[in-house]
mmCIF file of C-alpha atoms and ligand atoms in Angstrom:
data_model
loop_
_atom_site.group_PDB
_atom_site.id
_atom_site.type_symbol
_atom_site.label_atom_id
_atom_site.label_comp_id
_atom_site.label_asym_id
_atom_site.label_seq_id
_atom_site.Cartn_x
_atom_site.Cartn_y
_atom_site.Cartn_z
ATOM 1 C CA UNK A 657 8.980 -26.165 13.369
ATOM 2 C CA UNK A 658 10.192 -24.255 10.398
ATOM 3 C CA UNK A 659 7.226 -22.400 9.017
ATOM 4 C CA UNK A 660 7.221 -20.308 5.694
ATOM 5 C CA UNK A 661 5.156 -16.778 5.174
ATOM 6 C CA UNK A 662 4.361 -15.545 1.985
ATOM 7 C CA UNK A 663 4.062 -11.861 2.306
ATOM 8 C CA UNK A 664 2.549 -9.183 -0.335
ATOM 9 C CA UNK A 665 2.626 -5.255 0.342
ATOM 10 C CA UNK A 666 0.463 -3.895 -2.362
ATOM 11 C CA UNK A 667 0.596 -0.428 -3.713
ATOM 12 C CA UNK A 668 -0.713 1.631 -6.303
ATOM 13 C CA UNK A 669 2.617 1.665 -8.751
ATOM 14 C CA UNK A 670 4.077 -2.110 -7.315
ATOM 15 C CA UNK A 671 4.195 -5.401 -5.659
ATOM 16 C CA UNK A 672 6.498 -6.488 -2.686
ATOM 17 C CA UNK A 673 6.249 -9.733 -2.559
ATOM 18 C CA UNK A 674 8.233 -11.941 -0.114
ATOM 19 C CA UNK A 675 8.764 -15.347 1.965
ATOM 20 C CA UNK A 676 10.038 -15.293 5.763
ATOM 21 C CA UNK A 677 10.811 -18.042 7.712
ATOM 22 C CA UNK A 678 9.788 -18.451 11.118
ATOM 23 C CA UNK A 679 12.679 -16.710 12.309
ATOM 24 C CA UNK A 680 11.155 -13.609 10.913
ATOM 25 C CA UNK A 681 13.981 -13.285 8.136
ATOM 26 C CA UNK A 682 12.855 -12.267 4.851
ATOM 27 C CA UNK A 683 14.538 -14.678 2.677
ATOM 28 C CA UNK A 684 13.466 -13.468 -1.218
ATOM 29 C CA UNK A 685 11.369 -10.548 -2.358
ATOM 30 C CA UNK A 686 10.319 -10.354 -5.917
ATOM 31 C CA UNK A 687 8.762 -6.491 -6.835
ATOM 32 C CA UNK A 688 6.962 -6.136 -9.986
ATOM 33 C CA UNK A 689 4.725 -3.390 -11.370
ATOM 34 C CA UNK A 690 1.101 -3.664 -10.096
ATOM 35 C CA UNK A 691 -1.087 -4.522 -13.270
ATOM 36 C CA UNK A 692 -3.279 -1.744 -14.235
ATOM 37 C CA UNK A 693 -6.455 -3.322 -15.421
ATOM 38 C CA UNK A 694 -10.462 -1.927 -15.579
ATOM 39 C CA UNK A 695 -11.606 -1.003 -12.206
ATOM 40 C CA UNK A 696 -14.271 -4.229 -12.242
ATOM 41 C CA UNK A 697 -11.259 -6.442 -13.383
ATOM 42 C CA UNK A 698 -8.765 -5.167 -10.926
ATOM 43 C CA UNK A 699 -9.443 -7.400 -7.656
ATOM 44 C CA UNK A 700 -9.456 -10.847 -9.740
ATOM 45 C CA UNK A 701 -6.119 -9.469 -11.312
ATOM 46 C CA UNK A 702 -5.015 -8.410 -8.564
ATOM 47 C CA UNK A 703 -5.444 -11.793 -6.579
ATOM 48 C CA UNK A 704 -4.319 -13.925 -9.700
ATOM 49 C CA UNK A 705 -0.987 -11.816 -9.742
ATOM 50 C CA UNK A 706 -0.570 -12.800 -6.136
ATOM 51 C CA UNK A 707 -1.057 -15.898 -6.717
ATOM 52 C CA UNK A 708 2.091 -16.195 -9.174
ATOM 53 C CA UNK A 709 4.361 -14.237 -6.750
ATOM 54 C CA UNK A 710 2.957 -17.067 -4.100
ATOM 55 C CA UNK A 711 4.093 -19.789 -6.452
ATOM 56 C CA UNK A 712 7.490 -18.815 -7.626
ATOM 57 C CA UNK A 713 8.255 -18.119 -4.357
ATOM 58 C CA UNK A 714 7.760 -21.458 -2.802
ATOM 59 C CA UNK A 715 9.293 -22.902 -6.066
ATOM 60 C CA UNK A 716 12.340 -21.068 -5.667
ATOM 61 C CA UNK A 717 13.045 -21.642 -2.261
ATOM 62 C CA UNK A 718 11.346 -25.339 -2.321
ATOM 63 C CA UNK A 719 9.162 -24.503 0.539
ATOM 64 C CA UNK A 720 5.575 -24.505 1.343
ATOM 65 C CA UNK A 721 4.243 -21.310 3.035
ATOM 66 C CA UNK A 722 1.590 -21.776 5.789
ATOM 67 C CA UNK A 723 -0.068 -19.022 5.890
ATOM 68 C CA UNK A 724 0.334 -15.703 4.034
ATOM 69 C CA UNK A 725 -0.463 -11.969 4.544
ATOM 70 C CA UNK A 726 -1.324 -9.468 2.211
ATOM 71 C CA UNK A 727 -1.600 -5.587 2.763
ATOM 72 C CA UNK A 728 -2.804 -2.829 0.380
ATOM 73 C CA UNK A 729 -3.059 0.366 -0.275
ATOM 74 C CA UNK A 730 -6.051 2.559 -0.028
ATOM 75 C CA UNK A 731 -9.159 2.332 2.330
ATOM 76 C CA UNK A 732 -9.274 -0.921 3.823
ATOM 77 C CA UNK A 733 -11.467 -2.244 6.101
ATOM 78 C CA UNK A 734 -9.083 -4.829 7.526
ATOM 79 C CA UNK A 735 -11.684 -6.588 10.246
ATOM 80 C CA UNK A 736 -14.828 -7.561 7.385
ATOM 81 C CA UNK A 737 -11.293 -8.162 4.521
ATOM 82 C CA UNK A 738 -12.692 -5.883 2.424
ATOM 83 C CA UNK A 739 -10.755 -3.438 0.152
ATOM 84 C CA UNK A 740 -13.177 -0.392 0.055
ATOM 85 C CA UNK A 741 -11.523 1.457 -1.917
ATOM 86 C CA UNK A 742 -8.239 2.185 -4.271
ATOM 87 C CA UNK A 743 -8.191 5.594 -6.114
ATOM 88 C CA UNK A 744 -4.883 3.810 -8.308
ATOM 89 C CA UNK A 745 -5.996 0.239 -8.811
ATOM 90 C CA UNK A 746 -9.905 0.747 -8.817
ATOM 91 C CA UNK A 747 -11.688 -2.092 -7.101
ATOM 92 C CA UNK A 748 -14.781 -0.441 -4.618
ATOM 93 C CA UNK A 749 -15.871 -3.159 -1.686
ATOM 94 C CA UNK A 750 -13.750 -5.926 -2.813
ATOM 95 C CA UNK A 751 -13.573 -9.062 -0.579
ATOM 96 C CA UNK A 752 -9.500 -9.270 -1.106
ATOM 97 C CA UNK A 753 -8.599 -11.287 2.219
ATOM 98 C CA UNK A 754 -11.122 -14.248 0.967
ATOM 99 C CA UNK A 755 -10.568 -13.897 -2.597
ATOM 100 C CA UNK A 756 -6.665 -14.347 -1.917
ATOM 101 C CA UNK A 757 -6.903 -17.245 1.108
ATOM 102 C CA UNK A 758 -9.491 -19.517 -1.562
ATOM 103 C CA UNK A 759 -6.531 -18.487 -4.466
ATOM 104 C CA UNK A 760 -3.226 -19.432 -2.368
ATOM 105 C CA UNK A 761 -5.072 -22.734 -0.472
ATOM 106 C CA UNK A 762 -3.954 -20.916 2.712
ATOM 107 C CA UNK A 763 -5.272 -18.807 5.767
ATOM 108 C CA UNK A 764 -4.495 -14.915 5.088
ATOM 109 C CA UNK A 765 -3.728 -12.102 7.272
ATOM 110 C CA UNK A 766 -5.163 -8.732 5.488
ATOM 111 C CA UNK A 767 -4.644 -5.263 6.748
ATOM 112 C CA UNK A 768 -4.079 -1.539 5.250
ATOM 113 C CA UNK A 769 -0.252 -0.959 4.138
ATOM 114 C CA UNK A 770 0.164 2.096 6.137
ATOM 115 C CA UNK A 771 -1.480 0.858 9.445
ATOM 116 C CA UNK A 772 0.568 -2.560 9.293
ATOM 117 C CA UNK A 773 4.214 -0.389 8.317
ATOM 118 C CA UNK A 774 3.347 1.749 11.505
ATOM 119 C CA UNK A 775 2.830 -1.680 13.386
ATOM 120 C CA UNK A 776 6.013 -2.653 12.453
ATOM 121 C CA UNK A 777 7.630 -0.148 12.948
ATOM 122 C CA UNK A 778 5.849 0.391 16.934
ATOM 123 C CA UNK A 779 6.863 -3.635 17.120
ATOM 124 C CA UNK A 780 9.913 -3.984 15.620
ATOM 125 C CA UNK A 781 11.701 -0.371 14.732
ATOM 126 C CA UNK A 782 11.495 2.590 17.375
ATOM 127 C CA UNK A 783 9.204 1.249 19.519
ATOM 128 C CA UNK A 784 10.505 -2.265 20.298
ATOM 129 C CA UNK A 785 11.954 -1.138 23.210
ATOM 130 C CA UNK A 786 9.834 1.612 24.263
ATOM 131 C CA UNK A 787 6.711 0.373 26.027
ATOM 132 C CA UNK A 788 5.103 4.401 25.883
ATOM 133 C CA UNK A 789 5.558 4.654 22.091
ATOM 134 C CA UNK A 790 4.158 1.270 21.646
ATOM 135 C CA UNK A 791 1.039 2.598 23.193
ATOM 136 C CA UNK A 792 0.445 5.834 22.090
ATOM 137 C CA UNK A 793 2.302 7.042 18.875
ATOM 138 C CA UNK A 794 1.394 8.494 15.319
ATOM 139 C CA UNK A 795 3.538 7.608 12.768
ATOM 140 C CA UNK A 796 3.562 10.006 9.519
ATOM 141 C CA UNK A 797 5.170 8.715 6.707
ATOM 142 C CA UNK A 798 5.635 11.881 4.532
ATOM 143 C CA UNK A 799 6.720 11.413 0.762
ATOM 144 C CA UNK A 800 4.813 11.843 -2.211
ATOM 145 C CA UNK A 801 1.357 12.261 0.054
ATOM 146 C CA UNK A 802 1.008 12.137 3.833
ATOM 147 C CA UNK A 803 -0.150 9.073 5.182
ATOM 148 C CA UNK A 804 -0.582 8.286 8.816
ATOM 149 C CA UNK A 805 -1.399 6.163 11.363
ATOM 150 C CA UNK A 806 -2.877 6.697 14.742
ATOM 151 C CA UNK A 807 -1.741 3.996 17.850
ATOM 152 C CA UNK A 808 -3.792 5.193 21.035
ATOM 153 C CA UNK A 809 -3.930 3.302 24.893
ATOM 154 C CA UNK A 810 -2.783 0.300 22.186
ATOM 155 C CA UNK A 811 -4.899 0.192 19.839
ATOM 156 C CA UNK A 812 -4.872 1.202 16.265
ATOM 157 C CA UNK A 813 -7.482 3.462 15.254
ATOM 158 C CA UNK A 814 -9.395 2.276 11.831
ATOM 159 C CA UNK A 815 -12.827 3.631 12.092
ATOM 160 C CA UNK A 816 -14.093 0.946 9.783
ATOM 161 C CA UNK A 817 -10.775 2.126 7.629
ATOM 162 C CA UNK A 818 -11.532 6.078 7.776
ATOM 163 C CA UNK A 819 -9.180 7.255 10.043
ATOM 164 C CA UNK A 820 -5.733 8.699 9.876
ATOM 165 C CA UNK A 821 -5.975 10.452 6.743
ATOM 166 C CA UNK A 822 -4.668 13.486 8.358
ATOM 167 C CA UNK A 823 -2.773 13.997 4.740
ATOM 168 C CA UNK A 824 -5.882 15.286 3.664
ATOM 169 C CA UNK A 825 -7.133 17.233 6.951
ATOM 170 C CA UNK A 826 -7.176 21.169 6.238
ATOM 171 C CA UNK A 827 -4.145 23.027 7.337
ATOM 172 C CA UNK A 828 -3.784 27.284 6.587
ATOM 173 C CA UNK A 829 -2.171 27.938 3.435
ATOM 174 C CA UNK A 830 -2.804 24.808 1.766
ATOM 175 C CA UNK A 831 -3.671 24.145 -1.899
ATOM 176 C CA UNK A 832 -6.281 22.482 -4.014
ATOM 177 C CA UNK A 833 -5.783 18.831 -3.686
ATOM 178 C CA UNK A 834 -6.677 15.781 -6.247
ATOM 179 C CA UNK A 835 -8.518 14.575 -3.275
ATOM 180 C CA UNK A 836 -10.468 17.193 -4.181
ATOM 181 C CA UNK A 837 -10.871 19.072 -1.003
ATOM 182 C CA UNK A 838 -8.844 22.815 -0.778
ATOM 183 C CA UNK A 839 -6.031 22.777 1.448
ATOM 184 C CA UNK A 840 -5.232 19.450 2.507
ATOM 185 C CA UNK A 841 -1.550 19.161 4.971
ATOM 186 C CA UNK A 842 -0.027 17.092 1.716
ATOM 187 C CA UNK A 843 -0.414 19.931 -0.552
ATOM 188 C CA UNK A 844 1.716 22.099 1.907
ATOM 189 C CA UNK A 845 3.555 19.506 4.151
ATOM 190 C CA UNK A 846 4.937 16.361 1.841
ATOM 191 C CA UNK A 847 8.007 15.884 -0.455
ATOM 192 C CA UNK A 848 6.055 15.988 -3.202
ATOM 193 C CA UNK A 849 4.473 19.275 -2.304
ATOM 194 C CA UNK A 850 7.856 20.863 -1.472
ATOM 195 C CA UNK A 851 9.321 19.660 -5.120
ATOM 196 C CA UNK A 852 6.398 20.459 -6.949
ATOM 197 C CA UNK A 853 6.117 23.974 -5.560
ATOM 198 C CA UNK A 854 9.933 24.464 -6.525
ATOM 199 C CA UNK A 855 9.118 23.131 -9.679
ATOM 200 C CA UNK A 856 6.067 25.653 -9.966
ATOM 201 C CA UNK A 857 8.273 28.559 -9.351
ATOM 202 C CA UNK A 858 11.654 27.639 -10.864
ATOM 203 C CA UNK A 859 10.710 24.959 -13.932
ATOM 204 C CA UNK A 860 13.354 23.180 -12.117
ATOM 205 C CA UNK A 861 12.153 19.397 -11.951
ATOM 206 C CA UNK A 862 13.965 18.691 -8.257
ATOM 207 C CA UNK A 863 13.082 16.074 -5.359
ATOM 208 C CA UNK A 864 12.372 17.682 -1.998
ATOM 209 C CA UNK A 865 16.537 16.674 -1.130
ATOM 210 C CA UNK A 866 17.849 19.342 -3.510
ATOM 211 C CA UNK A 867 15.594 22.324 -2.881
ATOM 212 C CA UNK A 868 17.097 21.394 0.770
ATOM 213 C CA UNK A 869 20.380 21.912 -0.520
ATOM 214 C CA UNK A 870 18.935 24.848 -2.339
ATOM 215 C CA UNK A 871 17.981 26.320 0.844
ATOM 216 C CA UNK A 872 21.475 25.455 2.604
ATOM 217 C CA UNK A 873 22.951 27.154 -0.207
ATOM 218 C CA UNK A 874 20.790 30.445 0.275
ATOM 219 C CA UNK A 875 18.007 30.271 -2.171
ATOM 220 C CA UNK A 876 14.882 32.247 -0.375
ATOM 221 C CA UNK A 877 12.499 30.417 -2.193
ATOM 222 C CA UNK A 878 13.190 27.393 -1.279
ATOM 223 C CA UNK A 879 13.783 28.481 2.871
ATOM 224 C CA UNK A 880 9.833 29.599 2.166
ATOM 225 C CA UNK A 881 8.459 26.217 1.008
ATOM 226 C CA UNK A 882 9.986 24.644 3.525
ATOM 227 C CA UNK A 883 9.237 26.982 5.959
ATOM 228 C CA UNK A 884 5.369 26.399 5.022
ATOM 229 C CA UNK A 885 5.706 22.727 5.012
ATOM 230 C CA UNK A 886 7.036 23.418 8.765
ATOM 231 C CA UNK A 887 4.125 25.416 9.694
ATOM 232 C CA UNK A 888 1.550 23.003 7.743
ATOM 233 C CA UNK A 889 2.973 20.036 9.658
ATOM 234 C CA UNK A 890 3.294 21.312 13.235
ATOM 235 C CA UNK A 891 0.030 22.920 12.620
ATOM 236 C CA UNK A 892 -1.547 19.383 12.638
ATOM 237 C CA UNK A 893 1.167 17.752 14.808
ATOM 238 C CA UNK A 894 -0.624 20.654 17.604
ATOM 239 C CA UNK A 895 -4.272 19.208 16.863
ATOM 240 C CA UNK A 896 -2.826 15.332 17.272
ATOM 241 C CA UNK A 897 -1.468 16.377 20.568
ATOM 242 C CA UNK A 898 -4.811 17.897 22.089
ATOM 243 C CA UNK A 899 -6.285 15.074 20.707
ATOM 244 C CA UNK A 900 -4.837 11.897 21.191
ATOM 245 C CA UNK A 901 -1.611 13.432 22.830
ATOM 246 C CA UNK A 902 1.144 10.889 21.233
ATOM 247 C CA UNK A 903 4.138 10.341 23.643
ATOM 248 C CA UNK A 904 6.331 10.108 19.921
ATOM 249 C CA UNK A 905 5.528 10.891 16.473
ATOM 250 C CA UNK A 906 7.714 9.044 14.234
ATOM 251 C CA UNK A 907 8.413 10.010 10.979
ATOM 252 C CA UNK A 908 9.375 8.470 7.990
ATOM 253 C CA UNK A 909 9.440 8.162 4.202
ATOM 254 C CA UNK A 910 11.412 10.886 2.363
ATOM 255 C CA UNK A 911 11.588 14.241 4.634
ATOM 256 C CA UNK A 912 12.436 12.488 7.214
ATOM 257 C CA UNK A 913 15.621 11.932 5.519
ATOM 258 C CA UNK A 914 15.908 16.020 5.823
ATOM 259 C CA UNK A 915 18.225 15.581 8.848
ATOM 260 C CA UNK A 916 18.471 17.180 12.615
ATOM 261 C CA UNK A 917 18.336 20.871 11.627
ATOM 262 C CA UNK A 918 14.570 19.931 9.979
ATOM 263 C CA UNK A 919 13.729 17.761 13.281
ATOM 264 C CA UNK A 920 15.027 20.721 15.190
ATOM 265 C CA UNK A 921 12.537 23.436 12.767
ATOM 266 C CA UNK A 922 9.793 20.885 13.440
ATOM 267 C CA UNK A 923 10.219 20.731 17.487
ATOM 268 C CA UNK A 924 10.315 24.731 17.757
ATOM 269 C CA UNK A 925 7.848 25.671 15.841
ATOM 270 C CA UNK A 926 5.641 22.808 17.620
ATOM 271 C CA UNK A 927 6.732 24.078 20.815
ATOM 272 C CA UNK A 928 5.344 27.636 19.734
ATOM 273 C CA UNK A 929 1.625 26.230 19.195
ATOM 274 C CA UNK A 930 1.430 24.231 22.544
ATOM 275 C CA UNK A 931 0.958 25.290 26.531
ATOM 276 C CA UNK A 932 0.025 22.226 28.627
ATOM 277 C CA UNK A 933 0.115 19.316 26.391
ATOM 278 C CA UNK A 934 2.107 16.561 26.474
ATOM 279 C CA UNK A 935 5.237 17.202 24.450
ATOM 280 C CA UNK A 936 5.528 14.386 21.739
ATOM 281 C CA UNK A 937 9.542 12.974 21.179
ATOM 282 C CA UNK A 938 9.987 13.593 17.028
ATOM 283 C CA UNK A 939 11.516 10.580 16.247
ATOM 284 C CA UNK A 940 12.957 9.586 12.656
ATOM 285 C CA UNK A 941 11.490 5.516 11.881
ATOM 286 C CA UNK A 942 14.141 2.917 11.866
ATOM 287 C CA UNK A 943 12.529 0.522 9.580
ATOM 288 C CA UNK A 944 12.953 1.403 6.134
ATOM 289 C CA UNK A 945 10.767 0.353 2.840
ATOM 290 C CA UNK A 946 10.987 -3.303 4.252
ATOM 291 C CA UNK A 947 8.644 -1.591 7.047
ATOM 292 C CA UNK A 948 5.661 -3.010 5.037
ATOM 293 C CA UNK A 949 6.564 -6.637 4.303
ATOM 294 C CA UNK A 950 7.639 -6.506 7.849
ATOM 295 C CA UNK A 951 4.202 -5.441 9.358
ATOM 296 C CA UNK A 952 2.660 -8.468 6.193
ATOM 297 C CA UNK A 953 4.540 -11.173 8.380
ATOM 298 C CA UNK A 954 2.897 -9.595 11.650
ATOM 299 C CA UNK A 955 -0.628 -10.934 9.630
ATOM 300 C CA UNK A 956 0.734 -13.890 8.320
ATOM 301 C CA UNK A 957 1.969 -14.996 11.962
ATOM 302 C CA UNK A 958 -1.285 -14.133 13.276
ATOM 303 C CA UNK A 959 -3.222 -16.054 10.420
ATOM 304 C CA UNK A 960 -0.699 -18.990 10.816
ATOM 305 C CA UNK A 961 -3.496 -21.723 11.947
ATOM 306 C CA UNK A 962 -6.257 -20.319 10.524
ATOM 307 C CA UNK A 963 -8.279 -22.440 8.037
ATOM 308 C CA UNK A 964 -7.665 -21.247 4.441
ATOM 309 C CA UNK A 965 -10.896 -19.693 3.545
ATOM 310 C CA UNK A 966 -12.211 -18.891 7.123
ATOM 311 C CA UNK A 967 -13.348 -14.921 7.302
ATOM 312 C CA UNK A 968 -11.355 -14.480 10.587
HETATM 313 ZN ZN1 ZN B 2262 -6.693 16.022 -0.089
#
């Protein structure tokens, strides 16, 4: 039977919306801005956007979807369907998997953005055909922030949504962080950190790429940041290892565009903070920015069945 998905990756600045078929190919995706409403408003705006995407979707492609699934951004507590929290879009304890399922007349899959990308990616990307990854892997998607996600004996860890912020765990040398906590591994070890610090120094407005090239092409200030954004990141790379002792950590998002010669900095100076632990394989993602709709149709599948409505 040909089944549809309608899949929606939430974040803080946009919408990826999209429908699959039951082949797993993602036949449309429509991406608008994510509406920016009063914190009290922003679930029932939220859900009624979705429910828009949902519809000119299935109009366009004269299909009905049988299930959908819908991850966001923020803290997300993906077994009660709650949205706990979202620093951008503002809604505190919001029931987002039921909300959307009564909305859409369908049975919804609901999970955090990065937890579901890293599931995808473990599924579909790197891991697919490596049974040890699958089973115990972090996967650090390092742009703007840091975000992470923790796979252990199988499992993902949520802690009731809580875990894997290791953007904001403290790392030596970091800076004060909108988080508001000092020294958080994003305000040392992300893209963002590395531009803004150029940017800091220089007044010249860069992305993490050219200060890079800046670096390539001899400028000391530049080697330093990203010398520091090294250190920060192996520093906590070292701490994931004596404690949950990945067999891979893949990366992905911007930096991990940086090439082999930054894979190569990261491995050495990893090497230099560990004695008997198991040595993690540094491995770049394969899935790209699809990575989230991807791990949306994971839900979907799963919810495929479900009665619309139903908590679980
Ligand atoms: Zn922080």
């Amino acid at each position: 039977m040909n089944e549809h998905f309608l899949l929606f990756d939430v974040g803080g600045t946009d919408i990826k919306a999209g429908l699959a078929d039951s082949n797993g190919e993602i036949l449309q995706v429509l991406r608008e801005p994510t509406r920016k409403v009063a914190p009290e408003d922003s679930a029932e705006v939220l859900v009624s956007q979705l429910q828009q995407l949902g519809t000119r979707l299935q109009d366009r492609a004269g299909a009905a979807a049988a299930s959908a699934g819908l991850i966001v951004c923020g803290l997300v507590d993906a077994d009660e369907g709650i949205g706990i929290f979202s620093a951008n879009l503002g809604w505190r304890n919001a029931p987002l998997k039921a909300m959307t399922s009564t909305a859409l007349g369908l049975p919804v899959g609901f999970g955090h953005d990065v937890s579901l990308a890293a599931r995808a990616e473990l599924e579909l990307g790197s891991g697919a055909k490596d049974e040890a990854l699958r089973h115990n892997a972090v996967v650090m998607i390092i742009g703007t922030g840091i975000a992470t996600a923790l796979m252990v004996d199988g499992r993902l860890i949520s802690a009731g949504g809580y875990a894997g912020e290791l953007g904001h765990s403290q790392v030596p040398g970091g800076f004060e962080c909108p988080c508001g906590a000092t020294g958080c591994l994003e305000t040392v070890g992300s893209a963002g950190a590395i531009a803004k610090r150029y940017f800091d120094k220089t007044g010249l407005k860069v992305g993490a790429k050219e200060v890079f090239a800046a670096r390539a092409a001899g400028d000391e200030f530049a080697a330093s940041i990203i010398n520091d954004a090294v250190e920060a990141l192996t520093f906590t790379m070292a701490q994931l290892c004596s404690s949950v002792a990945p067999e891979g950590i893949v990366l992905g998002g911007g930096l991990a565009q940086a090439g082999p010669e930054f894979f190569a900095e990261l491995e050495q100076s990893l090497e230099c903070r560990l004695s008997f632990h198991r040595r993690p394989r540094l491995i770049s993602a394969h899935l790209g920015a699809d990575a989230g709709l991807q791990g949306a149709l994971i839900l979907a599948r799963e919810a495929s069945g479900v009665q619309a409505g139903q908590a679980s």
